[in-house]
Amino acid sequence: MSKFVSKINVNSATYLENYAYHQSLAATLRTRISTVVDGGRDKVLQRQRARKKLLPRERIDLLVDPCTPFLEFSTLAAYDQYGGSVHGAGIVTGIGIVQDTQVVIIANDSTIKGGAYYPETVKKHVRAQEIAENLKLPCLYLVDCGGAYLPEWDRVFPDRDHFGNIFFRQCNMSSLGLPQISAVFGVSTAGAAYIPALSDETVMVRDNATIHLGGPSIVKVAINEEATAQELGGAEMHTTTSGVSDYIAETEQEAIARLRSIVAGFNRTSTNHQRSQAPKDPLYSMDEIQGVLSKDPSHPYDVHEVMARLVDDSDLQEFKPQWGLSIVCATAHLHGYPLGIIGNNGPLNSDASVKAAHFIELCEQRNIPLLFLHNVPGFMVGKEAERGGIAKHSAKLVYAMSCAKVPRLSVVIGGSYGAGNYGMCGRGFRPDFLFAWPNSLVATMSADIACNVVTELARTSVNRKATPESLATLEAETREIYDRASGAYYATSRLWDDGVIEPAQTRDILGLCLAAVATKPPQEGRSYVYRM
């Protein structure tokens, strides 16, 4: 292995300007996360306390083993949508450790619109289940949910990946031997009643928890019957009469203790399928990444400098270091786990594409997980590139990446544009985990190029009489759309990633991801290397 020697001058004016800029982005991220967690709804939180109910993250803190991390997903889902009132899409999801067992936790937040399911809530819930199924992890559901948000029913209820998909996945994971366990802390009504009803075991909290397909108002309208919520579906009735619930708890703390005891009886063992080693800190501080990253996205920086601040001992074994220079491929260790890293140093030309495809096959043969660091303007264009076969060579990279059976992680650390996003394992290619930095941009192309394209099309259109004024208006509208829709918060609000994270947190978050994927057995399949 070769320890990387940094060329960054941490006292230079450029470094200090970059550092200050990215520090401000990190501060903005922290503020927005703080608002999502507990901001702007004091009255609702007070009512929660009065009912002796905990908040979802408090429940999770009690559930997971002491002093163990919780890897939360998509904290800013639905951010800046619905008038900014649906914080975190009304649900908290992530991976935690309970009784020394990795589990996926899905917790409704009833302080957000009663825990109702918006389109982003469904998407976030299903994404957590997808991770659980992929990594063969049990699911624990902390239920406090009023069902689908009725005004959005057409985007929540009927389609393949809508609300019903939650229950489809729950049933199939149970059939695969992945335990599905629920604790009900509040309302679980309408479709949400199936979350505990389909669980392998269910706990309910006396007085607060209810499970019913139709609440008192629906029952009154449907069959003209008067009934209270507790009569219809309270913990006492369901545990002693209907049998829907298996255990009754007097308090939320008791219900969480019961969950922990159930997990202790799973009789599951986990094996590390990677040859890990003792972790070592990088030679350079992770905090320095904020000075490495350019303030201006159009100004390049060397992705080696980012890698050296992520991996153990800043030790990189670079593959083909003298060829295909617009992409960097290297093996290393991160928190002791082996890792193959692919990062961009410019647009992907034919040489870079073939080099990366070759490297992916090496990692596939050796069962080494892959990490893609996106900062890519796309694949090279132009006459020379096309004559050199960029279409077929870029397709080799997309093919190798798509078919790789090893775990794949992605972090968008800069721009991720066009087919470059595809070649670098964007969301459409189902990486095991995908995170983004606050400065990240994801779009079909940059705003500058988009403006040039649409104005040129308008100028040459036979059906449109372009004037200088109309072209200026079109350019302004196009730039506004791209500037607004390509940023990190727009993307994470729509769950195009698994969360926006600070650059300085990336090493530890990737370490948690690698620990999760290391328990997944290698998949059978091809293991040869074809030098394309």
Short mmCIF file of C-alpha atoms in Angstrom, two decimals:
data_model
loop_
_atom_site.label_atom_id
_atom_site.label_comp_id
_atom_site.label_asym_id
_atom_site.label_seq_id
_atom_site.Cartn_x
_atom_site.Cartn_y
_atom_site.Cartn_z
CA MET A 1 0.00 0.00 0.00
CA SER A 2 1.10 3.60 -0.55
CA LYS A 3 0.46 6.38 1.95
CA PHE A 4 -0.75 9.46 0.14
CA VAL A 5 1.19 12.67 0.65
CA SER A 6 -1.13 15.66 0.66
CA LYS A 7 -0.28 18.71 -1.40
CA ILE A 8 -2.80 20.94 0.39
CA ASN A 9 -1.53 24.07 2.14
CA VAL A 10 -3.95 24.54 5.00
CA ASN A 11 -2.76 28.11 5.48
CA SER A 12 -3.36 29.27 1.90
CA ALA A 13 -6.00 31.86 1.12
CA THR A 14 -7.82 29.46 -1.21
CA TYR A 15 -7.97 26.73 1.43
CA LEU A 16 -9.25 29.12 4.10
CA GLU A 17 -11.89 30.57 1.77
CA ASN A 18 -13.09 27.08 0.80
CA TYR A 19 -13.10 26.00 4.44
CA ALA A 20 -15.19 28.96 5.58
CA TYR A 21 -17.71 28.41 2.79
CA HIS A 22 -18.21 24.71 3.49
CA GLN A 23 -18.34 25.37 7.23
CA SER A 24 -21.28 27.66 6.56
CA LEU A 25 -22.99 24.90 4.53
CA ALA A 26 -22.47 22.46 7.42
CA ALA A 27 -23.92 24.97 9.89
CA THR A 28 -27.00 25.40 7.69
CA LEU A 29 -27.43 21.61 7.56
CA ARG A 30 -27.27 21.35 11.37
CA THR A 31 -29.87 24.10 11.76
CA ARG A 32 -32.26 22.43 9.35
CA ILE A 33 -31.87 19.05 11.02
CA SER A 34 -32.49 20.66 14.42
CA THR A 35 -35.73 22.17 13.12
CA VAL A 36 -36.84 18.81 11.76
CA VAL A 37 -36.13 17.05 15.05
CA ASP A 38 -37.89 19.39 17.49
CA GLY A 39 -38.60 22.82 16.03
CA GLY A 40 -41.81 24.76 15.55
CA ARG A 41 -44.34 22.51 17.29
CA ASP A 42 -44.06 23.17 21.03
CA LYS A 43 -47.79 22.76 21.71
CA VAL A 44 -47.87 19.35 20.05
CA LEU A 45 -44.82 18.24 22.02
CA GLN A 46 -46.43 19.39 25.27
CA ARG A 47 -49.54 17.37 24.46
CA GLN A 48 -47.32 14.35 23.77
CA ARG A 49 -45.74 14.71 27.22
CA ALA A 50 -49.13 15.12 28.88
CA ARG A 51 -50.17 11.76 27.43
CA LYS A 52 -47.01 10.18 28.86
CA LYS A 53 -45.76 9.52 25.37
CA LEU A 54 -42.16 9.70 24.22
CA LEU A 55 -40.90 11.15 20.96
CA PRO A 56 -39.77 8.67 18.28
CA ARG A 57 -36.06 9.33 18.72
CA GLU A 58 -36.45 8.97 22.50
CA ARG A 59 -38.04 5.56 21.93
CA ILE A 60 -35.16 4.61 19.66
CA ASP A 61 -32.60 5.77 22.25
CA LEU A 62 -34.17 3.43 24.82
CA LEU A 63 -34.46 0.58 22.33
CA VAL A 64 -30.89 0.43 21.03
CA ASP A 65 -28.01 -0.88 23.11
CA PRO A 66 -26.36 1.80 25.30
CA CYS A 67 -23.54 3.79 23.67
CA THR A 68 -24.16 2.29 20.22
CA PRO A 69 -24.74 4.39 17.08
CA PHE A 70 -27.98 4.78 15.18
CA LEU A 71 -27.55 5.29 11.44
CA GLU A 72 -30.54 7.46 10.52
CA PHE A 73 -31.83 7.70 6.95
CA SER A 74 -33.29 10.70 5.11
CA THR A 75 -33.72 13.03 8.08
CA LEU A 76 -34.74 15.85 5.72
CA ALA A 77 -37.29 13.90 3.69
CA ALA A 78 -40.14 16.17 2.52
CA TYR A 79 -38.04 19.21 3.45
CA ASP A 80 -39.51 22.48 2.17
CA GLN A 81 -42.62 20.72 0.86
CA TYR A 82 -46.20 21.01 2.18
CA GLY A 83 -45.47 24.44 3.59
CA GLY A 84 -42.50 23.10 5.55
CA SER A 85 -44.76 21.31 8.04
CA VAL A 86 -44.09 17.63 7.32
CA HIS A 87 -40.73 17.36 9.07
CA GLY A 88 -38.78 14.23 8.14
CA ALA A 89 -41.90 12.99 6.30
CA GLY A 90 -43.33 12.17 9.73
CA ILE A 91 -41.21 9.07 10.23
CA VAL A 92 -37.76 8.15 11.60
CA THR A 93 -35.88 5.23 10.04
CA GLY A 94 -32.41 3.76 10.36
CA ILE A 95 -30.18 0.89 11.49
CA GLY A 96 -29.48 0.32 15.17
CA ILE A 97 -28.06 -2.39 17.41
CA VAL A 98 -30.47 -4.11 19.80
CA GLN A 99 -29.22 -6.95 22.00
CA ASP A 100 -26.06 -7.09 19.86
CA THR A 101 -28.23 -7.58 16.77
CA GLN A 102 -28.35 -5.16 13.85
CA VAL A 103 -31.96 -4.23 13.08
CA VAL A 104 -33.81 -1.73 10.93
CA ILE A 105 -36.05 0.54 13.01
CA ILE A 106 -39.09 2.34 11.55
CA ALA A 107 -40.73 4.79 13.97
CA ASN A 108 -43.78 6.95 13.26
CA ASP A 109 -43.80 10.52 14.56
CA SER A 110 -47.35 11.37 15.63
CA THR A 111 -46.36 14.98 16.34
CA ILE A 112 -46.17 15.44 12.55
CA LYS A 113 -49.71 15.45 11.14
CA GLY A 114 -50.69 12.61 13.48
CA GLY A 115 -48.10 10.34 11.89
CA ALA A 116 -50.09 10.27 8.63
CA TYR A 117 -48.44 8.86 5.51
CA TYR A 118 -47.59 11.33 2.75
CA PRO A 119 -46.01 10.13 -0.51
CA GLU A 120 -42.52 10.78 0.93
CA THR A 121 -43.48 8.91 4.13
CA VAL A 122 -44.33 5.83 2.11
CA LYS A 123 -41.14 6.16 0.09
CA LYS A 124 -39.02 6.52 3.23
CA HIS A 125 -40.71 3.57 4.94
CA VAL A 126 -40.29 1.34 1.89
CA ARG A 127 -36.64 2.38 1.47
CA ALA A 128 -35.92 1.26 5.04
CA GLN A 129 -37.62 -2.07 4.35
CA GLU A 130 -35.62 -2.40 1.12
CA ILE A 131 -32.39 -1.95 3.08
CA ALA A 132 -33.55 -4.51 5.65
CA GLU A 133 -34.38 -7.09 3.00
CA ASN A 134 -31.15 -6.48 1.09
CA LEU A 135 -28.99 -6.82 4.21
CA LYS A 136 -31.14 -9.61 5.74
CA LEU A 137 -31.98 -7.61 8.87
CA PRO A 138 -35.03 -7.83 11.17
CA CYS A 139 -37.47 -4.89 11.24
CA LEU A 140 -38.81 -3.25 14.41
CA TYR A 141 -41.84 -0.99 13.91
CA LEU A 142 -42.59 1.68 16.54
CA VAL A 143 -46.16 2.41 15.51
CA ASP A 144 -48.02 5.67 16.15
CA CYS A 145 -49.81 6.36 12.90
CA GLY A 146 -53.10 7.69 11.58
CA GLY A 147 -52.86 5.94 8.21
CA ALA A 148 -52.70 7.57 4.79
CA TYR A 149 -53.01 11.35 4.47
CA LEU A 150 -56.36 11.43 2.68
CA PRO A 151 -55.89 14.59 0.55
CA GLU A 152 -52.88 12.85 -1.05
CA TRP A 153 -54.60 9.47 -1.40
CA ASP A 154 -53.94 9.21 -5.16
CA ARG A 155 -50.19 9.51 -4.53
CA VAL A 156 -50.23 7.24 -1.47
CA PHE A 157 -52.75 4.45 -1.93
CA PRO A 158 -53.22 2.72 -5.31
CA ASP A 159 -49.91 2.23 -7.12
CA ARG A 160 -47.41 -0.63 -6.92
CA ASP A 161 -44.93 1.24 -4.72
CA HIS A 162 -47.54 2.99 -2.58
CA PHE A 163 -48.94 2.13 0.86
CA GLY A 164 -49.80 -1.48 0.05
CA ASN A 165 -46.17 -2.18 -0.86
CA ILE A 166 -45.29 -1.71 2.82
CA PHE A 167 -47.40 -4.71 3.79
CA PHE A 168 -46.30 -6.76 0.78
CA ARG A 169 -42.68 -6.31 1.85
CA GLN A 170 -43.48 -6.99 5.47
CA CYS A 171 -45.13 -10.32 4.65
CA ASN A 172 -42.33 -11.42 2.34
CA MET A 173 -39.55 -10.49 4.75
CA SER A 174 -41.27 -12.51 7.46
CA SER A 175 -41.50 -15.46 5.06
CA LEU A 176 -37.75 -15.13 4.44
CA GLY A 177 -37.06 -15.53 8.16
CA LEU A 178 -36.51 -11.83 8.88
CA PRO A 179 -38.48 -11.09 12.08
CA GLN A 180 -41.11 -8.32 11.88
CA ILE A 181 -41.96 -6.97 15.34
CA SER A 182 -44.25 -4.08 16.32
CA ALA A 183 -44.84 -2.00 19.40
CA VAL A 184 -47.92 0.23 19.23
CA PHE A 185 -47.66 3.46 21.23
CA GLY A 186 -50.66 5.37 19.89
CA VAL A 187 -53.14 5.21 17.06
CA SER A 188 -52.79 2.52 14.41
CA THR A 189 -55.80 2.97 12.22
CA ALA A 190 -57.07 2.11 8.74
CA GLY A 191 -54.24 0.76 6.55
CA ALA A 192 -51.73 1.39 9.32
CA ALA A 193 -53.51 -1.27 11.40
CA TYR A 194 -51.87 -3.87 9.18
CA ILE A 195 -48.37 -2.96 10.35
CA PRO A 196 -48.92 -4.57 13.79
CA ALA A 197 -51.50 -7.07 12.49
CA LEU A 198 -48.97 -8.50 10.01
CA SER A 199 -46.11 -8.50 12.49
CA ASP A 200 -44.77 -11.74 13.94
CA GLU A 201 -45.25 -10.36 17.46
CA THR A 202 -46.98 -7.22 18.70
CA VAL A 203 -46.88 -5.22 21.93
CA MET A 204 -49.46 -2.55 22.85
CA VAL A 205 -49.35 0.18 25.49
CA ARG A 206 -52.42 0.32 27.74
CA ASP A 207 -54.72 3.36 27.35
CA ASN A 208 -52.74 5.03 24.54
CA ALA A 209 -52.46 2.30 21.90
CA THR A 210 -55.31 1.42 19.55
CA ILE A 211 -55.57 -0.78 16.46
CA HIS A 212 -58.69 -0.60 14.31
CA LEU A 213 -59.53 -0.71 10.62
CA GLY A 214 -62.17 1.96 11.15
CA GLY A 215 -62.16 4.56 13.92
CA PRO A 216 -65.21 5.72 15.88
CA SER A 217 -66.29 8.28 13.25
CA ILE A 218 -66.09 5.73 10.40
CA VAL A 219 -67.99 3.13 12.45
CA LYS A 220 -70.69 5.70 13.21
CA VAL A 221 -71.14 6.58 9.54
CA ALA A 222 -70.78 3.02 8.19
CA ILE A 223 -72.97 1.03 10.57
CA ASN A 224 -74.41 3.66 12.94
CA GLU A 225 -72.68 2.12 15.94
CA GLU A 226 -71.41 4.18 18.87
CA ALA A 227 -68.00 3.09 20.20
CA THR A 228 -64.95 4.63 21.77
CA ALA A 229 -61.47 4.14 20.36
CA GLN A 230 -60.53 1.88 23.25
CA GLU A 231 -63.67 -0.22 22.84
CA LEU A 232 -62.93 -0.62 19.14
CA GLY A 233 -59.26 -1.42 19.37
CA GLY A 234 -57.63 -0.74 22.72
CA ALA A 235 -54.71 -2.69 24.13
CA GLU A 236 -56.86 -4.45 26.74
CA MET A 237 -59.37 -5.67 24.17
CA HIS A 238 -56.81 -6.77 21.59
CA THR A 239 -54.62 -8.57 24.12
CA THR A 240 -57.38 -10.37 26.04
CA THR A 241 -60.21 -10.72 23.51
CA SER A 242 -59.26 -10.45 19.81
CA GLY A 243 -55.70 -11.77 20.10
CA VAL A 244 -54.42 -9.16 17.65
CA SER A 245 -51.86 -8.11 20.28
CA ASP A 246 -49.56 -10.58 22.01
CA TYR A 247 -48.45 -8.46 24.99
CA ILE A 248 -49.77 -5.50 26.93
CA ALA A 249 -47.44 -2.96 28.51
CA GLU A 250 -48.33 -0.42 31.16
CA THR A 251 -45.85 2.17 29.91
CA GLU A 252 -43.86 2.91 26.78
CA GLN A 253 -40.67 2.02 28.64
CA GLU A 254 -42.12 -1.40 29.45
CA ALA A 255 -43.12 -1.90 25.82
CA ILE A 256 -39.59 -1.07 24.68
CA ALA A 257 -38.15 -3.48 27.26
CA ARG A 258 -40.45 -6.16 25.86
CA LEU A 259 -39.17 -5.43 22.35
CA ARG A 260 -35.61 -5.87 23.56
CA SER A 261 -36.46 -9.20 25.17
CA ILE A 262 -38.12 -10.38 21.95
CA VAL A 263 -35.00 -9.47 19.94
CA ALA A 264 -32.85 -11.34 22.48
CA GLY A 265 -34.80 -14.47 21.57
CA PHE A 266 -34.29 -14.20 17.81
CA ASN A 267 -31.53 -16.83 17.90
CA ARG A 268 -29.66 -14.99 15.14
CA THR A 269 -25.93 -14.99 14.56
CA SER A 270 -24.00 -12.61 12.34
CA THR A 271 -20.75 -13.28 10.53
CA ASN A 272 -18.28 -10.75 9.18
CA HIS A 273 -17.71 -11.82 5.57
CA GLN A 274 -14.90 -9.30 5.08
CA ARG A 275 -11.30 -9.79 6.20
CA SER A 276 -11.26 -6.73 8.40
CA GLN A 277 -8.31 -5.40 10.38
CA ALA A 278 -7.72 -2.97 13.20
CA PRO A 279 -8.79 0.51 12.09
CA LYS A 280 -6.35 3.40 11.89
CA ASP A 281 -7.07 7.11 11.70
CA PRO A 282 -6.23 8.88 8.44
CA LEU A 283 -2.99 10.85 8.44
CA TYR A 284 -5.02 13.98 7.68
CA SER A 285 -8.06 15.33 9.50
CA MET A 286 -11.49 14.70 8.00
CA ASP A 287 -12.27 18.29 8.86
CA GLU A 288 -9.77 19.42 6.22
CA ILE A 289 -12.05 18.16 3.44
CA GLN A 290 -13.95 21.42 3.80
CA GLY A 291 -10.85 23.29 2.66
CA VAL A 292 -10.07 20.77 -0.09
CA LEU A 293 -13.48 21.17 -1.74
CA SER A 294 -13.67 24.14 -4.06
CA LYS A 295 -16.14 26.87 -3.23
CA ASP A 296 -16.85 27.24 -6.95
CA PRO A 297 -18.09 23.93 -8.46
CA SER A 298 -16.39 24.83 -11.75
CA HIS A 299 -12.95 24.84 -10.07
CA PRO A 300 -11.46 21.32 -9.97
CA TYR A 301 -9.74 19.66 -7.03
CA ASP A 302 -7.89 16.37 -6.69
CA VAL A 303 -10.13 13.58 -5.42
CA HIS A 304 -7.01 11.85 -4.02
CA GLU A 305 -7.07 14.54 -1.31
CA VAL A 306 -10.60 13.50 -0.32
CA MET A 307 -9.76 9.80 -0.34
CA ALA A 308 -6.69 10.37 1.85
CA ARG A 309 -8.90 11.92 4.53
CA LEU A 310 -11.40 9.06 4.46
CA VAL A 311 -9.32 5.87 4.52
CA ASP A 312 -7.25 4.24 7.24
CA ASP A 313 -3.72 5.61 7.54
CA SER A 314 -4.32 7.52 4.24
CA ASP A 315 -3.10 4.31 2.62
CA LEU A 316 -4.16 3.89 -1.02
CA GLN A 317 -3.23 1.14 -3.48
CA GLU A 318 -4.05 2.93 -6.71
CA PHE A 319 -4.99 0.95 -9.81
CA LYS A 320 -3.58 2.12 -13.18
CA PRO A 321 -2.32 5.43 -11.75
CA GLN A 322 -0.76 6.50 -15.07
CA TRP A 323 -3.76 5.77 -17.32
CA GLY A 324 -7.32 7.03 -17.57
CA LEU A 325 -6.43 9.95 -15.33
CA SER A 326 -9.91 11.47 -15.13
CA ILE A 327 -10.93 8.68 -12.78
CA VAL A 328 -9.11 7.43 -9.68
CA CYS A 329 -9.49 3.79 -8.59
CA ALA A 330 -7.84 2.50 -5.43
CA THR A 331 -8.19 -0.18 -2.78
CA ALA A 332 -7.88 0.76 0.88
CA HIS A 333 -9.36 0.09 4.30
CA LEU A 334 -11.92 2.24 6.09
CA HIS A 335 -12.54 1.63 9.79
CA GLY A 336 -10.75 -1.66 9.20
CA TYR A 337 -12.99 -2.86 6.35
CA PRO A 338 -11.59 -3.44 2.84
CA LEU A 339 -12.89 -1.06 0.21
CA GLY A 340 -12.51 -0.26 -3.48
CA ILE A 341 -12.89 3.48 -4.15
CA ILE A 342 -13.74 5.15 -7.45
CA GLY A 343 -13.57 8.95 -7.63
CA ASN A 344 -13.71 11.54 -10.41
CA ASN A 345 -11.02 13.95 -11.53
CA GLY A 346 -12.90 15.25 -14.56
CA PRO A 347 -15.23 14.02 -17.31
CA LEU A 348 -15.23 10.31 -18.03
CA ASN A 349 -13.48 9.54 -21.32
CA SER A 350 -13.08 6.10 -22.91
CA ASP A 351 -9.86 5.23 -21.07
CA ALA A 352 -11.33 6.19 -17.70
CA SER A 353 -14.50 4.19 -18.37
CA VAL A 354 -12.61 1.01 -19.28
CA LYS A 355 -10.25 1.47 -16.33
CA ALA A 356 -13.15 1.78 -13.87
CA ALA A 357 -14.97 -1.22 -15.39
CA HIS A 358 -11.78 -3.30 -15.06
CA PHE A 359 -11.36 -2.18 -11.44
CA ILE A 360 -14.97 -3.05 -10.58
CA GLU A 361 -14.41 -6.58 -11.88
CA LEU A 362 -11.29 -6.92 -9.74
CA CYS A 363 -13.26 -5.92 -6.64
CA GLU A 364 -16.09 -8.25 -7.67
CA GLN A 365 -13.68 -11.19 -7.97
CA ARG A 366 -12.21 -10.45 -4.52
CA ASN A 367 -15.49 -9.60 -2.75
CA ILE A 368 -14.36 -6.06 -1.97
CA PRO A 369 -17.18 -3.50 -1.45
CA LEU A 370 -17.18 -0.46 -3.74
CA LEU A 371 -17.45 3.22 -2.90
CA PHE A 372 -18.27 5.77 -5.61
CA LEU A 373 -17.38 9.41 -4.92
CA HIS A 374 -19.40 11.48 -7.42
CA ASN A 375 -17.95 14.68 -8.81
CA VAL A 376 -18.55 14.10 -12.49
CA PRO A 377 -19.68 16.44 -15.29
CA GLY A 378 -20.61 13.41 -17.39
CA PHE A 379 -19.03 11.32 -20.13
CA MET A 380 -16.85 13.07 -22.70
CA VAL A 381 -18.61 14.41 -25.79
CA GLY A 382 -17.42 15.59 -29.21
CA LYS A 383 -16.26 14.11 -32.51
CA GLU A 384 -13.04 12.67 -31.15
CA ALA A 385 -14.81 11.05 -28.21
CA GLU A 386 -17.54 9.54 -30.39
CA ARG A 387 -15.05 8.21 -32.93
CA GLY A 388 -13.09 6.72 -30.08
CA GLY A 389 -16.16 4.74 -29.01
CA ILE A 390 -17.23 6.63 -25.90
CA ALA A 391 -20.75 5.17 -26.24
CA LYS A 392 -19.56 1.56 -26.06
CA HIS A 393 -16.80 2.22 -23.51
CA SER A 394 -19.09 4.17 -21.17
CA ALA A 395 -21.60 1.33 -21.53
CA LYS A 396 -18.93 -1.08 -20.25
CA LEU A 397 -18.65 0.94 -17.04
CA VAL A 398 -22.43 1.10 -16.63
CA TYR A 399 -22.68 -2.65 -17.28
CA ALA A 400 -19.91 -3.63 -14.85
CA MET A 401 -21.28 -1.35 -12.12
CA SER A 402 -24.88 -2.49 -12.63
CA CYS A 403 -24.05 -6.19 -12.44
CA ALA A 404 -21.57 -6.02 -9.55
CA LYS A 405 -22.81 -8.22 -6.73
CA VAL A 406 -20.53 -6.76 -4.06
CA PRO A 407 -21.97 -4.06 -1.79
CA ARG A 408 -21.95 -0.63 -3.46
CA LEU A 409 -21.94 2.68 -1.59
CA SER A 410 -22.22 6.14 -3.17
CA VAL A 411 -21.52 9.64 -1.87
CA VAL A 412 -22.25 12.67 -4.04
CA ILE A 413 -19.40 15.00 -3.08
CA GLY A 414 -19.82 17.52 -5.93
CA GLY A 415 -21.72 17.60 -9.19
CA SER A 416 -23.26 14.39 -10.54
CA TYR A 417 -24.51 15.13 -14.02
CA GLY A 418 -26.17 13.20 -16.83
CA ALA A 419 -24.95 9.72 -17.67
CA GLY A 420 -22.00 10.36 -15.34
CA ASN A 421 -24.47 9.89 -12.48
CA TYR A 422 -25.36 6.53 -14.00
CA GLY A 423 -21.77 5.35 -14.43
CA MET A 424 -20.98 6.35 -10.83
CA CYS A 425 -23.83 4.28 -9.36
CA GLY A 426 -26.57 6.86 -8.91
CA ARG A 427 -29.92 6.19 -7.28
CA GLY A 428 -31.32 4.42 -10.33
CA PHE A 429 -28.70 1.67 -9.94
CA ARG A 430 -29.74 0.81 -6.39
CA PRO A 431 -26.58 1.26 -4.34
CA ASP A 432 -26.83 -0.25 -0.87
CA PHE A 433 -26.46 3.27 0.56
CA LEU A 434 -26.28 6.70 -1.06
CA PHE A 435 -25.48 9.93 0.78
CA ALA A 436 -24.82 13.48 -0.38
CA TRP A 437 -22.83 16.48 0.86
CA PRO A 438 -24.50 19.89 1.29
CA ASN A 439 -22.66 21.24 -1.77
CA SER A 440 -23.78 18.40 -4.03
CA LEU A 441 -25.64 18.92 -7.30
CA VAL A 442 -27.58 16.27 -9.24
CA ALA A 443 -29.09 17.06 -12.64
CA THR A 444 -29.15 16.04 -16.28
CA MET A 445 -26.56 18.77 -16.91
CA SER A 446 -25.28 21.98 -15.34
CA ALA A 447 -27.46 25.08 -15.42
CA ASP A 448 -25.07 26.79 -17.86
CA ILE A 449 -25.21 23.96 -20.38
CA ALA A 450 -28.98 23.58 -19.99
CA CYS A 451 -29.48 27.26 -20.74
CA ASN A 452 -27.35 27.00 -23.86
CA VAL A 453 -29.21 23.90 -25.05
CA VAL A 454 -32.76 25.22 -24.62
CA THR A 455 -32.01 28.65 -26.09
CA GLU A 456 -30.29 27.10 -29.09
CA LEU A 457 -33.28 24.80 -29.64
CA ALA A 458 -35.62 27.77 -29.41
CA ARG A 459 -33.48 29.81 -31.78
CA THR A 460 -33.52 27.08 -34.45
CA SER A 461 -37.12 25.91 -34.00
CA VAL A 462 -39.26 26.26 -37.13
CA ASN A 463 -42.43 26.61 -35.02
CA ARG A 464 -41.19 29.40 -32.82
CA LYS A 465 -40.16 32.96 -33.58
CA ALA A 466 -37.38 33.63 -31.13
CA THR A 467 -36.68 37.18 -30.10
CA PRO A 468 -33.90 38.46 -27.84
CA GLU A 469 -36.51 39.08 -25.14
CA SER A 470 -38.07 35.61 -25.40
CA LEU A 471 -34.65 33.95 -25.37
CA ALA A 472 -33.64 35.92 -22.28
CA THR A 473 -36.87 34.92 -20.52
CA LEU A 474 -36.38 31.27 -21.49
CA GLU A 475 -32.81 31.32 -20.22
CA ALA A 476 -33.84 32.87 -16.90
CA GLU A 477 -36.65 30.32 -16.43
CA THR A 478 -34.34 27.41 -17.26
CA ARG A 479 -31.63 28.64 -14.90
CA GLU A 480 -34.13 29.06 -12.07
CA ILE A 481 -35.41 25.50 -12.54
CA TYR A 482 -31.93 23.99 -12.58
CA ASP A 483 -30.63 26.09 -9.69
CA ARG A 484 -33.62 25.15 -7.55
CA ALA A 485 -34.02 21.49 -8.48
CA SER A 486 -30.40 20.33 -8.62
CA GLY A 487 -29.40 21.20 -5.04
CA ALA A 488 -28.85 18.82 -2.14
CA TYR A 489 -31.99 19.76 -0.19
CA TYR A 490 -34.31 19.40 -3.17
CA ALA A 491 -32.85 15.94 -3.81
CA THR A 492 -32.96 14.66 -0.25
CA SER A 493 -36.49 16.02 0.24
CA ARG A 494 -37.57 13.65 -2.53
CA LEU A 495 -35.44 10.77 -1.21
CA TRP A 496 -33.06 10.70 -4.16
CA ASP A 497 -30.48 9.80 -1.49
CA ASP A 498 -30.39 8.34 2.02
CA GLY A 499 -29.50 11.66 3.63
CA VAL A 500 -27.40 14.80 3.45
CA ILE A 501 -24.33 14.46 5.65
CA GLU A 502 -21.42 16.69 6.61
CA PRO A 503 -18.11 15.94 4.89
CA ALA A 504 -16.42 15.55 8.29
CA GLN A 505 -18.98 12.86 9.28
CA THR A 506 -18.50 10.80 6.14
CA ARG A 507 -15.78 8.45 7.35
CA ASP A 508 -17.79 7.34 10.40
CA ILE A 509 -21.05 7.01 8.45
CA LEU A 510 -19.34 4.91 5.80
CA GLY A 511 -17.84 2.80 8.58
CA LEU A 512 -21.35 2.05 9.89
CA CYS A 513 -22.49 1.18 6.36
CA LEU A 514 -19.53 -1.15 5.82
CA ALA A 515 -20.24 -2.87 9.15
CA ALA A 516 -23.82 -3.43 8.00
CA VAL A 517 -22.96 -4.82 4.56
CA ALA A 518 -20.11 -6.97 5.94
CA THR A 519 -22.69 -9.36 7.47
CA LYS A 520 -24.20 -10.03 4.04
CA PRO A 521 -22.89 -13.30 2.54
CA PRO A 522 -21.14 -13.00 -0.85
CA GLN A 523 -23.52 -13.66 -3.72
CA GLU A 524 -22.75 -16.42 -6.12
CA GLY A 525 -22.06 -15.48 -9.72
CA ARG A 526 -19.28 -14.71 -12.16
CA SER A 527 -15.87 -13.93 -10.67
CA TYR A 528 -13.67 -13.59 -13.75
CA VAL A 529 -11.92 -10.42 -14.87
CA TYR A 530 -12.36 -9.45 -18.51
CA ARG A 531 -9.81 -6.86 -19.64
CA MET A 532 -12.13 -4.90 -21.90
#
